[in-house]
mmCIF file of C-alpha atoms in Angstrom:
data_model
loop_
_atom_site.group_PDB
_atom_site.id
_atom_site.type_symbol
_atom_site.label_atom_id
_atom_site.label_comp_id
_atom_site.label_asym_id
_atom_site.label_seq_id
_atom_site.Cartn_x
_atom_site.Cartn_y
_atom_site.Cartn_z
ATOM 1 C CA UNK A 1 0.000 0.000 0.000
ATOM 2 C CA UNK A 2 2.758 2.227 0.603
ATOM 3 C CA UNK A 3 4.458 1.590 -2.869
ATOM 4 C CA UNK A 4 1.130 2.348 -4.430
ATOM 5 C CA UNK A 5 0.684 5.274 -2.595
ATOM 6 C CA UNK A 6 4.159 6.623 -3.467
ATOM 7 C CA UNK A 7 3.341 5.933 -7.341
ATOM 8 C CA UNK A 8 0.218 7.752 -7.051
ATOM 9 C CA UNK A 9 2.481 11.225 -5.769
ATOM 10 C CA UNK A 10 3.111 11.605 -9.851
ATOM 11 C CA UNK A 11 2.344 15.240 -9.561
ATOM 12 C CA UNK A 12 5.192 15.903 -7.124
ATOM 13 C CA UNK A 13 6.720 19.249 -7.661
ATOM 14 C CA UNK A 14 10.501 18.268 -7.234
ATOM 15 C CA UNK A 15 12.321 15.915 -9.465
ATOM 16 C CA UNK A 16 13.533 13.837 -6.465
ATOM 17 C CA UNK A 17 10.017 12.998 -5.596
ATOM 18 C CA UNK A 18 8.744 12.304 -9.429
ATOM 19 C CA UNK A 19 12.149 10.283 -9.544
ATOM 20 C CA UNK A 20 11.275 8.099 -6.494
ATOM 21 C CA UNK A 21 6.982 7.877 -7.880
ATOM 22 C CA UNK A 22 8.377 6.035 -11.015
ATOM 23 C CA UNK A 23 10.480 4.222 -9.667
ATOM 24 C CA UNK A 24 7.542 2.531 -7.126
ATOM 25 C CA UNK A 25 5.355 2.446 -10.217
ATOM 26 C CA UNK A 26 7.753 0.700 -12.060
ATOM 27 C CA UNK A 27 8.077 -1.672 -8.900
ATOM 28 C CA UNK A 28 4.548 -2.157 -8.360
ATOM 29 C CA UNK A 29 4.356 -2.649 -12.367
ATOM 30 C CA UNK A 30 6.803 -5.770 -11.721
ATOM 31 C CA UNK A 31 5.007 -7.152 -8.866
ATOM 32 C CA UNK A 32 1.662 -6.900 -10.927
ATOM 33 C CA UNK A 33 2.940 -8.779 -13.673
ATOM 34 C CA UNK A 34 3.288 -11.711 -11.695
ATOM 35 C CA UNK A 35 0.205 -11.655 -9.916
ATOM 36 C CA UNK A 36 -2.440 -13.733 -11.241
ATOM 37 C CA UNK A 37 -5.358 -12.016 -9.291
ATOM 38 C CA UNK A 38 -4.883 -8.986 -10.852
ATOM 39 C CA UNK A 39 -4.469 -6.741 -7.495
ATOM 40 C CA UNK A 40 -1.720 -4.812 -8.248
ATOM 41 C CA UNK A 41 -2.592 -4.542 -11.710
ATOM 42 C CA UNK A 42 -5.774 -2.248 -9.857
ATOM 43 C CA UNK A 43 -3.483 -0.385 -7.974
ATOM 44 C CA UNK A 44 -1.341 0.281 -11.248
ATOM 45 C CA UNK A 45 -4.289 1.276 -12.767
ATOM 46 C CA UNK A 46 -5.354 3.771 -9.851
ATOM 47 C CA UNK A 47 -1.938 5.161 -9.492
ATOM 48 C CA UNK A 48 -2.362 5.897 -13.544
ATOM 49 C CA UNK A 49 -5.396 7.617 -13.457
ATOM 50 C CA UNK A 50 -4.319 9.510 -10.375
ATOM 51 C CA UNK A 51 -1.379 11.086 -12.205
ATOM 52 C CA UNK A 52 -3.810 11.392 -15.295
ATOM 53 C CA UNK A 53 -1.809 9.567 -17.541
ATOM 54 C CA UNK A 54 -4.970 8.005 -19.313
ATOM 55 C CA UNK A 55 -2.980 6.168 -22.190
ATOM 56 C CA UNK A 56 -0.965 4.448 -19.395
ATOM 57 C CA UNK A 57 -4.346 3.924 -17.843
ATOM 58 C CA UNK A 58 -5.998 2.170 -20.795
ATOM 59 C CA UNK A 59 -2.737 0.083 -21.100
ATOM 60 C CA UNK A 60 -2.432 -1.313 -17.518
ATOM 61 C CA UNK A 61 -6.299 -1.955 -17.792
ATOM 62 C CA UNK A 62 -5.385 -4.226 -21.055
ATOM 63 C CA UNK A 63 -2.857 -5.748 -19.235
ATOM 64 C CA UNK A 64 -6.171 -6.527 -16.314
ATOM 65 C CA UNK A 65 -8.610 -7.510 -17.876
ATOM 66 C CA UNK A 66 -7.003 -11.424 -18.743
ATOM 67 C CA UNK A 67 -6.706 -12.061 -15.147
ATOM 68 C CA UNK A 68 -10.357 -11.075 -14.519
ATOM 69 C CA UNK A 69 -12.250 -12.513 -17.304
ATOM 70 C CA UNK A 70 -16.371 -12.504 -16.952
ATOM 71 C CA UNK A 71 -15.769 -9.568 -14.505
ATOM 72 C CA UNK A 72 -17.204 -5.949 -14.965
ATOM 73 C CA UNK A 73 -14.419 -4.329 -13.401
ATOM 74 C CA UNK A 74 -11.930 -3.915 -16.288
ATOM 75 C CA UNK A 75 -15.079 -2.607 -18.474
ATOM 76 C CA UNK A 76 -15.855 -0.139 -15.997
ATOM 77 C CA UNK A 77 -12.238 1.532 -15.518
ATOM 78 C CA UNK A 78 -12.264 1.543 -19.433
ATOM 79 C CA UNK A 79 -15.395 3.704 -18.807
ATOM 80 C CA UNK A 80 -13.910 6.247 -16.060
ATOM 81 C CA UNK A 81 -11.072 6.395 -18.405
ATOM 82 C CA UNK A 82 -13.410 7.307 -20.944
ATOM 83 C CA UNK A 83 -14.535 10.342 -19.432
ATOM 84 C CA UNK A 84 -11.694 11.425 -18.279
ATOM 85 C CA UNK A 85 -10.818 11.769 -22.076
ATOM 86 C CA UNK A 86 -14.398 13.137 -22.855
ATOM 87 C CA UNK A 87 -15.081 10.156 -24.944
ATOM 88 C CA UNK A 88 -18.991 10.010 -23.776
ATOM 89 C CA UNK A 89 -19.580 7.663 -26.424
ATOM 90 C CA UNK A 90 -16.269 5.209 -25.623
ATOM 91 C CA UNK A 91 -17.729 5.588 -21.739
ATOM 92 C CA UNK A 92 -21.056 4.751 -22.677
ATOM 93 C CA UNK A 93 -19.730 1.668 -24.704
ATOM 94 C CA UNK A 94 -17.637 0.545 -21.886
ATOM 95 C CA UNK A 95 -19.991 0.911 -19.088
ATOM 96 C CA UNK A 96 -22.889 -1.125 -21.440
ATOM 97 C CA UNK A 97 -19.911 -4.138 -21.769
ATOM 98 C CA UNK A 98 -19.429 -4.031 -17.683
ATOM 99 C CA UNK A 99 -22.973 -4.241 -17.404
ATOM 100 C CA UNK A 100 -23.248 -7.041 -19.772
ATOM 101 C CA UNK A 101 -20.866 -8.611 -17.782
ATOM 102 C CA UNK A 102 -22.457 -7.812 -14.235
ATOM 103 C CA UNK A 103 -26.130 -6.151 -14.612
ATOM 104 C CA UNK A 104 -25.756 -6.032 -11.136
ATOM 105 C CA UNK A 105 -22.402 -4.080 -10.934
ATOM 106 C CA UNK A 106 -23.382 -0.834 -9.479
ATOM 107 C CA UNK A 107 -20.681 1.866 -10.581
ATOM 108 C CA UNK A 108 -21.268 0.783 -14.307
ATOM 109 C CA UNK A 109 -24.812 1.910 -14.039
ATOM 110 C CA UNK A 110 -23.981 5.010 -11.593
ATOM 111 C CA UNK A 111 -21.393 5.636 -15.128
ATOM 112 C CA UNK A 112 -24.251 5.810 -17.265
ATOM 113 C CA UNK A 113 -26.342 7.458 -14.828
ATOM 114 C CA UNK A 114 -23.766 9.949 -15.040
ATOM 115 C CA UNK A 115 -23.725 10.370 -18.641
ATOM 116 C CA UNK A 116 -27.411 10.754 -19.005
ATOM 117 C CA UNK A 117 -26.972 13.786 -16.815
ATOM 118 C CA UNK A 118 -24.019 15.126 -18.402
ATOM 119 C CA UNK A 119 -26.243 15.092 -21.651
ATOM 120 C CA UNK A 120 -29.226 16.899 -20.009
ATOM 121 C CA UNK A 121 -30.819 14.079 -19.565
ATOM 122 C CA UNK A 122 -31.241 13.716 -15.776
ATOM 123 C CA UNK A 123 -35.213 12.411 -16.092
ATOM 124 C CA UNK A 124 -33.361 9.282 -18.275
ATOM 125 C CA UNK A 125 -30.564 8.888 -15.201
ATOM 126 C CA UNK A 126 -33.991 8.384 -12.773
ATOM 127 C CA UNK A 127 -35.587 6.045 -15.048
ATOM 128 C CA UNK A 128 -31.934 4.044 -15.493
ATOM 129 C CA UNK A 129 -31.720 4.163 -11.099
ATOM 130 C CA UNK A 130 -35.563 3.023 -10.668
ATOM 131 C CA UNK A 131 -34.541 0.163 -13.404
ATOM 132 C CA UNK A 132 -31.866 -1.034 -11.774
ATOM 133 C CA UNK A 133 -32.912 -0.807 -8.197
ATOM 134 C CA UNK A 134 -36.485 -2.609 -9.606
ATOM 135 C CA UNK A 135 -33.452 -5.909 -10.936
ATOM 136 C CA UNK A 136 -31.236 -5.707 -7.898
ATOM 137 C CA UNK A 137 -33.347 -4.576 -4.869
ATOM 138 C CA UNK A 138 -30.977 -5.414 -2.299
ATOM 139 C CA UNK A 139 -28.360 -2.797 -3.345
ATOM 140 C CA UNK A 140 -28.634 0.008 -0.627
ATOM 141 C CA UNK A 141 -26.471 1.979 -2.095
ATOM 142 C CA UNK A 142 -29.146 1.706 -5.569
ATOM 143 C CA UNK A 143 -31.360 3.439 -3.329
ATOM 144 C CA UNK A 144 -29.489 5.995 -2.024
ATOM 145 C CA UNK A 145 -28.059 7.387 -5.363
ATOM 146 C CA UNK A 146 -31.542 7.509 -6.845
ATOM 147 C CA UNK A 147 -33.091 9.032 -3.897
ATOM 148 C CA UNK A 148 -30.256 11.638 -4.208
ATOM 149 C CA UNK A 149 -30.945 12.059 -7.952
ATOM 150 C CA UNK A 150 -34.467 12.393 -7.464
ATOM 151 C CA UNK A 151 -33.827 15.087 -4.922
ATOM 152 C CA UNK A 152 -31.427 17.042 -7.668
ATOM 153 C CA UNK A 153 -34.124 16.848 -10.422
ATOM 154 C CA UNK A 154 -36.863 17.989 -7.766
ATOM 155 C CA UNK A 155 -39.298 15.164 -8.015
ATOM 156 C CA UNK A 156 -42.047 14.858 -5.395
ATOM 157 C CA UNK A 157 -41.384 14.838 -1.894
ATOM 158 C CA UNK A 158 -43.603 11.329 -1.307
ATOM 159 C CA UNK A 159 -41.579 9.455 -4.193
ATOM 160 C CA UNK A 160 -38.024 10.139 -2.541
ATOM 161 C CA UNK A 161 -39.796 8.518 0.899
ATOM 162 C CA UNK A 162 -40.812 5.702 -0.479
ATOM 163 C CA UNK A 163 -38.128 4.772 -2.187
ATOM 164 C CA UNK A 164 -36.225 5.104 0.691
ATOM 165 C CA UNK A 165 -38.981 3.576 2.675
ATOM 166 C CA UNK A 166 -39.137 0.652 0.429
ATOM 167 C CA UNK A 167 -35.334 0.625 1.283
ATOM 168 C CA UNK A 168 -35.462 -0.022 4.147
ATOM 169 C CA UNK A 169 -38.236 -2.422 4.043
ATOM 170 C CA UNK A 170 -36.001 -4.501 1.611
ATOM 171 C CA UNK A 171 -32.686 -4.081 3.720
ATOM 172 C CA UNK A 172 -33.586 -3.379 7.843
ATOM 173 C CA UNK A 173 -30.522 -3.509 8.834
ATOM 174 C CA UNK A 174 -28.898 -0.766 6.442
ATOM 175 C CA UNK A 175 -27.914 1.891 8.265
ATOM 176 C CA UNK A 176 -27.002 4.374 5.454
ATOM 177 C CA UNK A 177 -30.813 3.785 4.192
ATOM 178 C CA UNK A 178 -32.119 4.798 7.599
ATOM 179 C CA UNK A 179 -30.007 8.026 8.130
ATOM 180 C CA UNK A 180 -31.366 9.414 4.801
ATOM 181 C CA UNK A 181 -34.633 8.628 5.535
ATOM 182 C CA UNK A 182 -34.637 10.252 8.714
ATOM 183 C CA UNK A 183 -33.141 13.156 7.252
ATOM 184 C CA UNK A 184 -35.814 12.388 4.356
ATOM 185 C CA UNK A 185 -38.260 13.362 6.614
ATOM 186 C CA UNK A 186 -36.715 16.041 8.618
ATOM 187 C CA UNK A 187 -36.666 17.766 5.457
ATOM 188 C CA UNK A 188 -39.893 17.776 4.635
ATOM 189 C CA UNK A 189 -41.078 18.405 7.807
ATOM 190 C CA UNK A 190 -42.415 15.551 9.022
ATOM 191 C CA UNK A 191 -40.532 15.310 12.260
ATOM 192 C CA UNK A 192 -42.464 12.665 13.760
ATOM 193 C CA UNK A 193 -41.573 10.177 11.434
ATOM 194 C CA UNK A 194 -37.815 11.385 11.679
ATOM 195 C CA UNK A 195 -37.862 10.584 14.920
ATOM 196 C CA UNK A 196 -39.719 6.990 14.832
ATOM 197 C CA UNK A 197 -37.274 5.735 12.467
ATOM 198 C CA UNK A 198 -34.341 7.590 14.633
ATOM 199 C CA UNK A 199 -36.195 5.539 17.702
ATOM 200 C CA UNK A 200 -35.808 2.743 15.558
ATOM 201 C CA UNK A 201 -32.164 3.021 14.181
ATOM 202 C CA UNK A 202 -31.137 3.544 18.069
ATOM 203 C CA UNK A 203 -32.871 0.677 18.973
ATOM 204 C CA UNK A 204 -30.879 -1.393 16.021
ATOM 205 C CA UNK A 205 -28.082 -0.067 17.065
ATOM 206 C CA UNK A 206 -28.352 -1.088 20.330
ATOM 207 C CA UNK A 207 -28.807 -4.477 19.670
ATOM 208 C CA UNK A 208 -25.836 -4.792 17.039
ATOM 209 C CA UNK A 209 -23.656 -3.510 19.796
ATOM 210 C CA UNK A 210 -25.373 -6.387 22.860
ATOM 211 C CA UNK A 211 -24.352 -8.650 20.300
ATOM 212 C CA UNK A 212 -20.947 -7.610 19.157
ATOM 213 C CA UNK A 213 -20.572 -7.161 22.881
#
């Protein structure tokens, strides 16, 4: 972690410092070569994109995606890698293949999500969120990004509660789900709700915590 971390300091104003970042990239280019999982190759990749050297990027991901066949993940950095260059249309293609691969791979469709708001499109990016929240109801964090988008593009007060709601119907144990829909309601006034489902979340906490105890 700290070679990776030393590669990523690419921007480093003296030449000592760039000096020593390539070298650890080189080093954690060598290590990733021989590992078959394919974990260094992500922190290659990372260190890449953090330095913004895209064509390097697209390489290393090349270099990835053998050692992770059947798996979004090498789609989707093609993607982010993708709009770093402004490529909407490369992105798009790219997060549509990680899909493909995973229709339940979240950032791929948060990608796309993206690009449908980029465009103007934001009503789209809500219809893409309910879509894939409707296939893959037990992804909190589904739930939470559409709630948030539905907020942005102003839809009705009720809709962003129940999905929330439905949220935490599907997943009562989510914590993230319950915080937003307490402040869901705190928002919209309706502070006696916020405070049922903050009785509630204390209550869940305190009964993780018996039992951790």
């Amino acid at each position: 972690l700290a070679l990776s971390a030393i590669a990523r300091d690419g921007l480093a104003s003296t030449a000592g410092s760039r000096t020593k970042a390539d070298a650890a990239l080189n080093q954690l280019r060598d290590i990733a070569a021989k590992d078959p999982a394919g974990t260094y190759d992500l922190m290659v990749v990372n260190a890449l994109m953090r330095r913004g050297d895209l064509t390097g990027a697209m390489a290393a991901i090349d270099k990835l995606a053998p050692k992770m066949t059947g798996s979004p993940i090498p789609d989707s950095l093609r993607g982010r890698v993708q709009l770093a260059r402004k490529d909407t249309a490369g992105a798009k293609a790219a997060f549509e293949a990680a899909l493909k691969a995973d229709a339940g791979y979240l950032p791929a469709a948060l990608g796309l999500v993206g690009l449908d708001v980029q465009a103007g499109k934001p009503d789209d990016g809500v219809k893409r969120l309910e879509a894939f929240v409707a296939a893959q109801p037990r992804v909190p964090q589904a739930r939470l990004a559409l709630a948030e988008l539905m907020s942005q593009t102003r839809a009705p007060a009720d809709r962003i509660t129940e999905v929330l709601a439905a949220g935490v119907r599907a997943e009562p144990t989510d914590i993230g789900l319950r915080l937003a829909l307490v402040d869901n309601h705190l928002r919209t006034g309706n502070v006696d709700r916020s405070f049922v489902v903050a009785f509630a979340l204390a209550a869940m906490a305190a009964t993780q915590l018996g039992v951790l105890g």
